[in-house]
XYZ file of C-alpha atoms in Angstrom:
660
model
C 105.879 132.892 53.181
C 108.890 132.770 55.549
C 108.377 129.037 55.927
C 108.334 128.515 52.147
C 111.472 130.586 51.691
C 113.284 128.540 54.365
C 112.298 125.200 52.834
C 113.284 126.422 49.369
C 116.684 127.543 50.644
C 117.234 124.149 52.258
C 116.373 122.342 49.018
C 118.856 124.542 47.189
C 121.468 123.621 49.822
C 120.808 119.902 49.455
C 121.506 120.150 45.733
C 124.446 122.533 46.228
C 126.464 119.936 48.164
C 125.806 117.220 45.569
C 128.475 118.487 43.115
C 130.983 118.569 46.006
C 130.235 114.926 46.789
C 130.555 113.899 43.158
C 133.798 115.853 42.787
C 135.248 114.230 45.887
C 135.880 117.582 47.581
C 134.541 116.441 50.926
C 136.570 114.132 53.151
C 134.017 111.325 53.089
C 130.511 110.381 52.017
C 127.964 112.787 53.497
C 125.210 110.600 54.933
C 123.406 112.941 57.342
C 123.410 116.600 56.237
C 121.895 119.383 58.310
C 120.969 122.930 57.390
C 119.790 124.874 60.426
C 118.586 128.397 61.073
C 118.257 129.025 64.809
C 117.561 131.945 67.112
C 118.789 132.201 70.699
C 116.388 134.013 73.030
C 118.503 134.826 76.122
C 115.528 136.336 77.946
C 113.807 132.964 78.138
C 116.789 130.697 77.417
C 115.092 129.256 74.360
C 116.377 128.177 70.963
C 113.861 128.386 68.143
C 115.083 126.319 65.225
C 114.342 125.232 61.700
C 116.223 122.225 60.420
C 116.449 120.501 57.078
C 117.911 117.011 57.260
C 119.031 115.425 53.999
C 119.670 111.774 54.811
C 120.867 108.992 52.500
C 120.243 105.327 53.109
C 123.833 104.137 52.632
C 123.082 100.523 53.592
C 121.851 97.499 51.644
C 118.542 97.418 53.527
C 115.324 99.397 53.042
C 114.401 101.824 55.851
C 110.644 101.831 56.610
C 110.979 104.438 59.379
C 113.375 107.052 60.774
C 114.637 107.209 64.362
C 115.896 110.370 66.059
C 117.614 111.452 69.282
C 116.148 114.235 71.429
C 118.944 114.340 73.992
C 117.730 117.390 75.903
C 114.539 115.606 76.909
C 116.757 113.805 79.420
C 116.621 117.083 81.363
C 112.876 117.700 81.316
C 111.975 115.671 84.417
C 113.606 113.659 87.174
C 112.131 110.390 85.872
C 114.164 110.334 82.651
C 116.542 107.407 82.257
C 119.526 109.775 82.391
C 118.558 111.433 85.684
C 117.495 108.185 87.315
C 120.929 106.743 86.546
C 122.731 109.951 87.548
C 120.939 110.595 90.832
C 124.081 110.022 92.906
C 126.072 112.720 91.116
C 123.413 115.047 89.704
C 121.169 116.874 92.158
C 118.048 118.396 90.642
C 116.124 118.699 93.893
C 116.383 122.493 93.805
C 115.479 122.849 90.113
C 112.809 125.456 89.481
C 110.407 125.489 86.539
C 112.787 127.405 84.267
C 115.817 125.265 85.154
C 114.650 122.191 83.238
C 115.487 121.627 79.588
C 113.818 119.934 76.650
C 113.677 119.659 72.857
C 110.181 119.753 71.394
C 109.209 118.854 67.844
C 106.666 121.344 66.552
C 106.435 119.801 63.104
C 108.293 117.213 61.049
C 107.585 116.874 57.328
C 108.977 115.216 54.225
C 110.056 117.713 51.571
C 109.314 116.599 48.027
C 112.187 115.103 46.053
C 112.672 112.339 43.472
C 111.613 109.624 45.904
C 108.891 111.218 48.058
C 106.023 113.671 47.845
C 105.432 116.318 50.509
C 104.142 114.512 53.558
C 103.427 115.523 57.164
C 105.030 113.012 59.536
C 104.040 114.852 62.729
C 100.993 112.677 63.501
C 103.164 109.563 63.288
C 105.747 110.697 65.857
C 106.193 107.994 68.501
C 108.554 108.006 71.487
C 110.618 104.833 71.724
C 112.444 103.130 74.612
C 114.932 100.675 73.061
C 116.997 100.259 76.235
C 114.334 100.092 78.968
C 110.602 100.416 79.523
C 110.772 103.913 80.980
C 107.730 105.686 79.581
C 108.888 108.964 81.151
C 111.961 108.970 78.934
C 111.468 110.842 75.654
C 115.040 110.973 74.331
C 114.285 108.825 71.263
C 111.443 109.045 68.783
C 110.564 107.495 65.450
C 108.355 108.354 62.490
C 106.982 105.808 60.030
C 107.527 106.679 56.347
C 104.732 106.429 53.770
C 106.905 103.854 52.007
C 110.408 102.477 52.705
C 113.482 104.439 51.699
C 115.412 102.037 49.498
C 119.213 101.603 49.532
C 120.980 104.545 47.908
C 117.928 106.799 48.075
C 117.821 110.187 49.816
C 115.082 111.808 51.881
C 114.689 115.461 52.945
C 113.046 116.142 56.307
C 112.040 119.654 57.451
C 111.767 120.011 61.222
C 110.585 122.940 63.321
C 111.758 122.587 66.905
C 112.034 124.486 70.171
C 114.777 123.743 72.689
C 114.676 125.005 76.270
C 118.234 125.441 77.544
C 118.643 123.764 80.946
C 120.568 124.972 83.915
C 124.028 123.341 83.781
C 123.435 119.658 84.285
C 125.709 117.580 82.063
C 127.970 118.905 79.317
C 125.488 121.580 78.325
C 123.328 124.437 79.580
C 123.343 128.107 80.553
C 125.108 129.716 83.496
C 124.449 133.437 83.830
C 125.442 134.790 80.402
C 127.528 131.782 79.345
C 125.943 129.249 76.980
C 127.402 125.882 76.062
C 125.042 124.244 73.594
C 125.551 120.557 72.768
C 123.220 117.736 71.620
C 120.577 120.401 71.273
C 118.731 119.599 68.029
C 116.739 116.641 66.639
C 119.472 114.274 65.461
C 118.979 111.176 63.361
C 120.334 107.842 64.576
C 122.528 105.408 62.656
C 120.852 102.885 60.348
C 122.953 99.740 60.075
C 122.329 96.049 59.335
C 118.680 96.772 58.631
C 117.850 98.382 61.969
C 118.300 101.653 63.834
C 121.098 102.104 66.339
C 119.527 104.872 68.389
C 119.944 104.456 72.144
C 118.330 106.541 74.841
C 120.446 109.131 76.632
C 122.211 107.527 79.598
C 124.198 109.025 82.450
C 127.469 107.383 81.371
C 126.968 107.161 77.643
C 128.056 109.535 74.948
C 127.092 109.499 71.276
C 127.008 107.792 67.887
C 126.104 109.387 64.552
C 126.826 109.354 60.825
C 129.046 111.828 59.018
C 127.675 114.716 57.019
C 127.694 118.442 56.328
C 126.472 121.035 58.822
C 125.420 124.459 57.544
C 124.238 126.399 60.592
C 123.144 130.000 61.120
C 122.826 131.226 64.706
C 121.082 134.542 65.480
C 121.686 136.066 68.902
C 122.438 139.436 70.577
C 125.348 141.315 69.022
C 127.199 141.484 72.363
C 127.893 137.731 72.302
C 131.121 136.167 71.082
C 130.423 132.798 69.462
C 132.461 129.656 68.842
C 131.270 126.486 67.140
C 132.059 123.431 65.081
C 133.593 124.251 61.709
C 134.468 127.364 59.738
C 132.992 130.733 60.678
C 131.843 131.733 57.206
C 130.264 135.122 57.897
C 128.740 137.434 60.458
C 125.585 139.334 59.428
C 124.352 142.405 61.312
C 120.566 142.188 61.367
C 120.074 145.855 62.351
C 117.952 144.981 65.383
C 120.678 144.413 67.967
C 121.293 140.857 66.814
C 123.942 139.239 64.659
C 123.698 136.020 62.664
C 126.814 133.836 62.737
C 127.188 131.371 59.873
C 129.192 128.175 60.426
C 129.894 125.430 57.899
C 131.672 122.083 58.113
C 131.555 118.896 56.082
C 132.582 115.384 57.140
C 131.656 115.625 60.833
C 128.988 113.861 62.881
C 127.916 116.564 65.307
C 127.641 120.303 65.825
C 128.029 122.194 69.113
C 128.478 125.858 69.952
C 129.054 128.337 72.753
C 128.277 132.008 73.319
C 129.135 134.588 75.948
C 129.816 138.352 75.975
C 132.722 137.764 78.381
C 134.964 135.616 76.199
C 138.443 136.827 75.332
C 138.900 135.638 71.751
C 142.293 134.783 70.278
C 142.913 133.444 66.774
C 146.141 132.111 65.324
C 147.093 130.129 62.247
C 149.379 127.233 63.151
C 151.439 125.068 60.780
C 151.563 121.741 62.616
C 153.494 119.868 59.903
C 155.139 121.001 56.658
C 152.459 122.443 54.400
C 149.657 121.597 56.871
C 148.016 124.277 58.976
C 144.790 125.077 60.778
C 143.240 128.132 62.397
C 143.224 127.951 66.184
C 140.516 129.827 68.089
C 140.826 130.149 71.864
C 137.830 131.443 73.827
C 139.148 132.338 77.259
C 137.500 133.398 80.505
C 138.809 136.826 81.638
C 140.125 135.485 84.962
C 142.226 132.961 83.009
C 143.895 135.524 80.765
C 147.267 134.579 82.262
C 146.779 131.021 80.895
C 146.557 132.120 77.274
C 150.011 130.913 76.252
C 149.682 127.649 78.156
C 146.387 126.875 76.402
C 147.781 127.778 72.988
C 150.975 125.796 73.476
C 149.012 122.741 74.659
C 146.794 122.949 71.590
C 149.791 123.336 69.286
C 151.484 120.341 70.890
C 148.283 118.326 70.474
C 148.021 119.250 66.788
C 151.683 118.517 66.166
C 152.004 115.170 67.931
C 148.553 113.787 67.085
C 149.239 114.500 63.427
C 152.564 112.716 63.743
C 151.219 109.701 65.645
C 147.747 109.279 64.101
C 147.619 111.193 60.810
C 147.514 114.860 59.802
C 144.572 116.743 61.291
C 142.311 117.222 58.248
C 140.125 120.179 59.232
C 140.817 123.878 58.712
C 139.743 124.972 62.200
C 139.922 123.956 65.847
C 138.224 125.868 68.662
C 139.138 125.488 72.340
C 136.747 126.818 74.990
C 137.803 127.719 78.514
C 134.522 127.004 80.335
C 132.866 129.328 82.801
C 133.104 128.445 86.470
C 130.087 126.375 87.629
C 128.979 125.734 84.034
C 129.670 121.971 84.225
C 130.744 122.083 80.599
C 134.481 121.532 81.000
C 136.372 118.671 79.423
C 134.008 117.751 76.603
C 134.642 117.075 72.932
C 132.841 117.758 69.671
C 134.181 117.789 66.097
C 136.678 120.663 65.601
C 135.377 122.140 68.871
C 135.944 121.244 72.516
C 135.989 122.579 76.052
C 139.008 122.206 78.309
C 139.383 123.683 81.795
C 141.814 124.888 84.447
C 141.908 125.229 88.210
C 141.429 128.600 89.835
C 145.097 128.281 90.769
C 146.797 126.396 87.950
C 150.413 126.521 89.025
C 153.187 125.729 86.612
C 153.942 122.028 86.898
C 150.292 121.038 87.255
C 149.161 119.463 83.954
C 146.006 121.541 83.744
C 144.984 123.094 81.369
C 147.566 121.142 79.332
C 146.370 117.599 80.060
C 142.665 118.205 79.542
C 143.349 120.296 76.422
C 145.362 117.483 74.855
C 142.779 114.870 75.864
C 139.756 116.706 74.506
C 141.541 117.681 71.311
C 142.572 114.033 70.972
C 138.912 113.081 70.774
C 138.928 114.686 67.342
C 140.698 111.449 66.353
C 139.036 108.793 68.524
C 135.381 109.760 68.359
C 135.711 112.491 65.724
C 137.607 110.884 62.839
C 137.368 107.275 64.025
C 133.627 107.188 64.650
C 133.330 104.432 67.247
C 129.989 103.765 68.886
C 130.416 105.452 72.270
C 127.170 103.927 73.540
C 128.279 100.356 72.945
C 132.107 100.448 72.902
C 133.109 103.302 75.236
C 136.671 102.000 75.667
C 137.326 102.518 71.944
C 136.715 106.210 72.533
C 137.978 107.088 76.017
C 140.654 104.406 76.267
C 142.302 105.284 72.976
C 142.158 108.988 73.802
C 143.618 108.411 77.282
C 146.503 106.546 75.664
C 146.837 109.354 73.119
C 146.910 112.160 75.676
C 149.577 110.400 77.752
C 151.730 109.851 74.663
C 151.394 113.473 73.589
C 151.846 114.975 77.049
C 154.982 112.990 77.861
C 156.441 113.720 74.411
C 155.800 117.458 74.785
C 156.355 118.077 78.496
C 158.058 115.061 80.028
C 156.952 113.464 83.299
C 154.294 115.452 85.180
C 154.656 116.218 88.868
C 152.449 114.517 91.397
C 149.896 116.801 93.024
C 146.849 116.580 95.257
C 143.935 118.876 95.922
C 143.449 120.185 99.467
C 140.275 122.192 100.040
C 140.196 122.987 96.340
C 143.833 124.124 96.206
C 146.437 122.120 94.292
C 149.588 121.145 96.175
C 152.598 119.976 94.131
C 155.016 117.330 95.375
C 158.090 118.330 93.404
C 160.076 115.279 94.487
C 157.582 112.888 92.909
C 157.283 112.544 89.145
C 154.770 110.243 87.513
C 156.239 107.765 84.986
C 154.059 106.988 82.009
C 153.639 103.422 83.312
C 151.852 104.853 86.342
C 149.008 106.378 84.345
C 145.801 104.605 85.324
C 147.266 101.681 87.257
C 145.945 102.756 90.673
C 142.439 103.097 89.275
C 142.713 99.692 87.632
C 143.915 97.991 90.836
C 140.789 99.089 92.674
C 138.263 98.135 89.997
C 139.701 95.383 87.779
C 137.136 92.751 88.791
C 133.980 94.889 88.792
C 133.128 94.502 85.098
C 134.365 93.364 81.734
C 135.780 96.260 79.739
C 133.468 95.611 76.788
C 130.000 96.581 77.986
C 127.400 99.087 76.916
C 128.145 102.347 78.701
C 125.091 102.235 80.992
C 125.523 98.568 81.964
C 128.549 98.979 84.237
C 128.144 98.383 87.948
C 128.855 102.034 88.740
C 130.275 105.229 87.352
C 133.574 104.288 88.956
C 133.633 100.989 87.064
C 132.621 102.682 83.808
C 135.456 105.203 84.137
C 138.090 102.740 85.248
C 137.339 100.299 82.438
C 136.685 102.782 79.642
C 139.634 105.030 80.473
C 142.293 103.401 82.661
C 142.090 99.717 81.733
C 141.892 100.414 78.016
C 144.902 102.743 78.182
C 146.900 100.162 80.141
C 145.929 97.469 77.643
C 147.224 99.588 74.772
C 150.456 100.362 76.611
C 150.976 96.677 77.388
C 150.286 95.850 73.740
C 152.781 98.526 72.680
C 155.540 96.901 74.711
C 154.591 93.415 73.627
C 154.643 94.333 69.909
C 157.576 96.728 70.108
C 157.299 100.493 69.948
C 157.937 100.895 66.209
C 155.592 98.105 65.119
C 152.874 99.326 67.467
C 153.237 102.897 66.190
C 152.735 101.700 62.621
C 149.726 99.661 63.707
C 147.963 102.407 65.673
C 148.458 104.963 62.904
C 147.178 102.501 60.314
C 144.149 101.702 62.474
C 143.418 105.392 62.916
C 143.596 106.287 59.241
C 141.859 103.161 57.916
C 138.796 103.893 60.004
C 138.525 107.637 59.543
C 134.865 108.402 58.810
C 133.863 104.810 59.574
C 132.315 103.011 62.542
C 134.831 100.347 63.651
C 133.976 97.612 66.128
C 136.303 95.754 68.533
C 136.958 93.049 65.947
C 138.261 95.681 63.510
C 140.883 96.735 66.026
C 141.800 93.127 66.851
C 142.194 92.325 63.146
C 144.462 95.350 62.621
C 146.640 94.348 65.571
C 146.854 90.759 64.285
C 147.942 91.974 60.871
C 150.869 93.977 62.228
C 151.775 91.360 64.865
C 151.745 88.706 62.102
C 149.730 86.384 64.299
C 146.185 86.094 65.588
C 146.154 88.401 68.628
C 142.640 87.600 69.799
C 144.119 85.289 72.472
C 145.891 88.306 73.934
C 143.282 91.057 73.513
C 140.151 89.051 74.297
C 141.346 88.561 77.875
C 141.410 92.314 78.454
C 138.447 93.369 76.310
C 135.953 90.664 77.252
C 137.311 89.566 80.636
C 137.794 90.961 84.127
C 140.620 88.807 85.432
C 143.781 90.384 86.773
C 147.262 90.193 85.315
C 149.676 89.339 88.119
C 152.925 87.392 87.766
C 155.097 87.000 90.851
C 158.534 85.779 91.878
C 157.578 83.080 94.374
C 160.908 81.593 95.443
C 164.635 82.176 95.069
C 167.118 79.654 96.540
C 170.423 77.903 96.068
C 172.259 74.909 97.490
C 175.401 72.881 96.954
C 174.893 69.793 94.845
C 174.246 66.722 96.999
C 177.061 64.127 97.017
C 176.522 60.358 96.808
C 176.263 58.886 100.322
C 175.546 55.229 100.973
C 175.923 52.008 98.971
C 176.079 52.278 95.218
C 176.557 49.150 93.081
C 178.151 47.349 96.005
C 180.472 50.199 96.920
C 180.130 52.516 99.906
C 180.300 56.265 99.263
C 180.936 58.536 102.279
C 179.567 61.721 100.684
C 182.811 63.627 100.949
C 182.853 66.579 98.569
C 185.165 66.468 95.611
C 187.194 69.719 95.698
C 186.584 70.188 91.970
C 182.852 70.468 92.648
C 183.005 73.124 95.347
C 182.438 75.947 92.863
C 179.196 74.574 91.428
C 175.910 75.804 92.950
C 172.397 74.682 92.115
C 169.981 77.624 92.077
C 166.226 77.565 91.753
C 163.766 80.273 90.713
C 159.999 79.719 90.952
C 157.564 82.047 89.173
C 153.813 82.045 89.739
C 150.758 83.280 87.875
C 148.454 84.736 90.514
C 145.848 86.187 88.140
C 143.570 84.826 85.464
C 145.209 86.618 82.528
C 147.689 84.386 80.669
C 150.422 86.044 78.617
C 154.081 85.231 77.888
C 156.487 86.670 80.416
C 160.262 87.181 80.624
C 162.365 86.323 83.677
C 165.766 87.833 84.420
C 168.131 85.936 86.748
C 171.263 87.657 88.094
C 174.180 85.804 89.715
C 176.693 87.114 92.236
C 179.381 87.658 89.597
C 177.004 89.902 87.604
C 176.150 87.276 84.996
C 172.595 87.696 83.684
C 170.417 84.952 82.238
C 167.045 85.534 80.567
C 164.302 82.955 80.351
C 160.887 82.977 78.695
C 157.732 81.395 80.046
C 154.446 81.038 78.175
C 152.633 81.971 81.402
C 149.901 79.387 80.918
C 150.124 77.139 83.960
C 150.003 78.396 87.539
C 153.756 78.194 88.122
C 157.097 77.463 86.523
C 160.394 76.333 88.085
C 163.756 77.276 86.552
C 166.925 75.477 87.683
C 170.529 76.562 87.128
C 173.983 75.082 87.769
C 176.591 77.829 87.933
C 179.829 78.548 89.783
C 178.183 81.494 91.573
C 175.061 81.758 93.680
C 171.900 83.374 92.386
C 171.618 86.957 93.645
C 168.203 88.132 92.435
C 165.472 87.423 89.898
C 162.925 89.675 88.218
C 159.676 88.814 86.473
C 158.986 91.073 83.475
C 162.263 93.018 83.809
C 161.491 95.285 80.823
C 158.080 96.256 82.269
C 156.204 95.091 79.200
C 153.205 94.065 81.280
C 152.028 97.506 82.325
C 148.734 95.979 83.463
C 150.483 93.815 86.078
C 148.387 94.729 89.073
C 151.130 94.256 91.688
C 154.693 95.122 90.749
C 155.944 94.684 94.312
C 155.957 90.870 93.941
C 157.826 90.862 90.629
C 161.340 90.636 92.034
C 163.229 89.099 94.907
C 166.732 89.323 96.351
C 168.432 86.323 97.937
C 169.323 88.645 100.798
C 166.791 91.216 101.890
C 167.674 94.849 101.251
C 167.185 96.509 104.627
C 167.427 99.973 103.083
C 164.237 99.588 101.037
C 161.775 100.080 103.942
C 163.695 103.191 105.007
C 163.408 104.571 101.482
C 159.645 104.042 101.494
C 159.428 105.587 104.952
C 161.396 108.674 103.906
C 159.139 109.216 100.886
C 156.070 108.844 103.071
C 157.440 111.356 105.567
C 158.084 113.847 102.756
C 154.475 113.538 101.587
C 153.218 113.852 105.178
C 155.345 116.952 105.668
C 153.777 118.582 102.611
C 150.293 117.759 103.836
C 150.985 119.176 107.295
C 152.367 122.353 105.750
C 149.116 122.807 103.870
C 147.031 122.275 107.005
C 149.073 124.836 108.949
C 147.962 127.482 106.468
C 144.393 127.037 107.686
C 145.232 126.281 111.306
C 147.662 129.132 111.991
């Protein structure tokens, strides 16, 4: 009877959202809609769930089968693809029986509608391995349909499932009485171009899903404070020591939640632009109570500036979670819901929690609203968000101070501020030639290469593009790209086409080098010289010339500047030449050949020359070879030495704390 009531309620829900779709109330077409009723059992760390998926074939191709993700099966044994790839950074050697996690399908059935009769799909469940031949990996499964689902048709699938919550392992799990629950339910893949895009769970990959409505009820002990994706519609006291929390959100492609009796909960309505507001929820750990205002201000700055730069935030809620220590759930994003994080000692001047709060909120744009495929194009997610968080942080707070961690304690170097051009360049210098930026997330040489390409290189590419196009034109382009592809799944070519439109030229020649290549960008000032013009000496047309200098020519000098391209990336570059009287001359070079010589005749000697004087080429891997003085500046080494001694002094002061 309970089962029949649940299925009936889900059918009613599937028809209840139809008028909203027809009326255009939702933000986009709702392709994958989930109604879930789940129960958290904290005694055994289990989630018992019932799910109704209402899925529409929005393509032009028939779908003969359905493919699903079961992400938590990556944590059920050490032979899963995820844990084999993550063995260097994820130690499960001490895992006990109850520490592992999984998601088990107990039944999966078609619910009768206009296109299908009731049908039990459970016997046809088959685990698939689209990325490798690892039979121990059960993170993807498929079910064959009794007949294909034609374009435009809808199917309703009722699923009973049981999820065992793992010990903290990657972005999810339970630590003591703190639960962070993500990628925890059977989740349909994306059907496109006549086939399923449904990759296995990999150590360096994230996610890809269609947009839809989530209507989720979570029953758990009444002592727990809960946060989740979407609006908190109601809280029902069940009279047995449990409470059911009801959350609802349309036009998102995922649902995550957290629960703990220790959270300090703060709510505030914030108007981030005229007439636009959202409800902020902050779930704070008690030992971080002093960071309340810093968290809230960072979130307000993120809402304000992201709305300005990329389009008004369209949802009515945003929830920020301060993760529990040792939970391994910090710094992770989900629609309208994310986790941030702070150090045990987060001194003022250290951009934490501010930086991570802005970054993870920013994923509500690049991943949340712009639904890129994080499996296949990770740079379109992390790179865009890294660029976003730098833009927002520097606009809100100015240049951050440089700091380093010593034995887990942050030490600030107040004399050293980080210019925005410095974001990511050190990481890029060390890894530029390991991989192309455009690769599937699990195909990079290492986690270091994945991070450097997906985060640092992509951010530097965007900053270089910004300076090449001009700040105003780039701002119009990036905002247009953001809003055009809200609730869509753009590919690299969509971004390239948008850039070309605003640049008024085909920009593939520029972007392809960074996206699909691994060459370095490095232009250098190779030579700087001058000499007096040579005078005729010898026999000329029967007359002897002694080479004596004509006094009228004494003031003319011939100067030469040689510029080289040391890397494989070819882009136009500016050269600034300065003469002793202060006169400045600018030249342009297409940067195609390996070198270019510029010659000048001028009454004064050349003093210095600079390649890329406006620092447009942020990706230039070595700025130290970009300029040259005719006479060496002997003070420069002393300046470097003094800075180094200041840093050394700070480090020694830290060590004396432990050595005294």
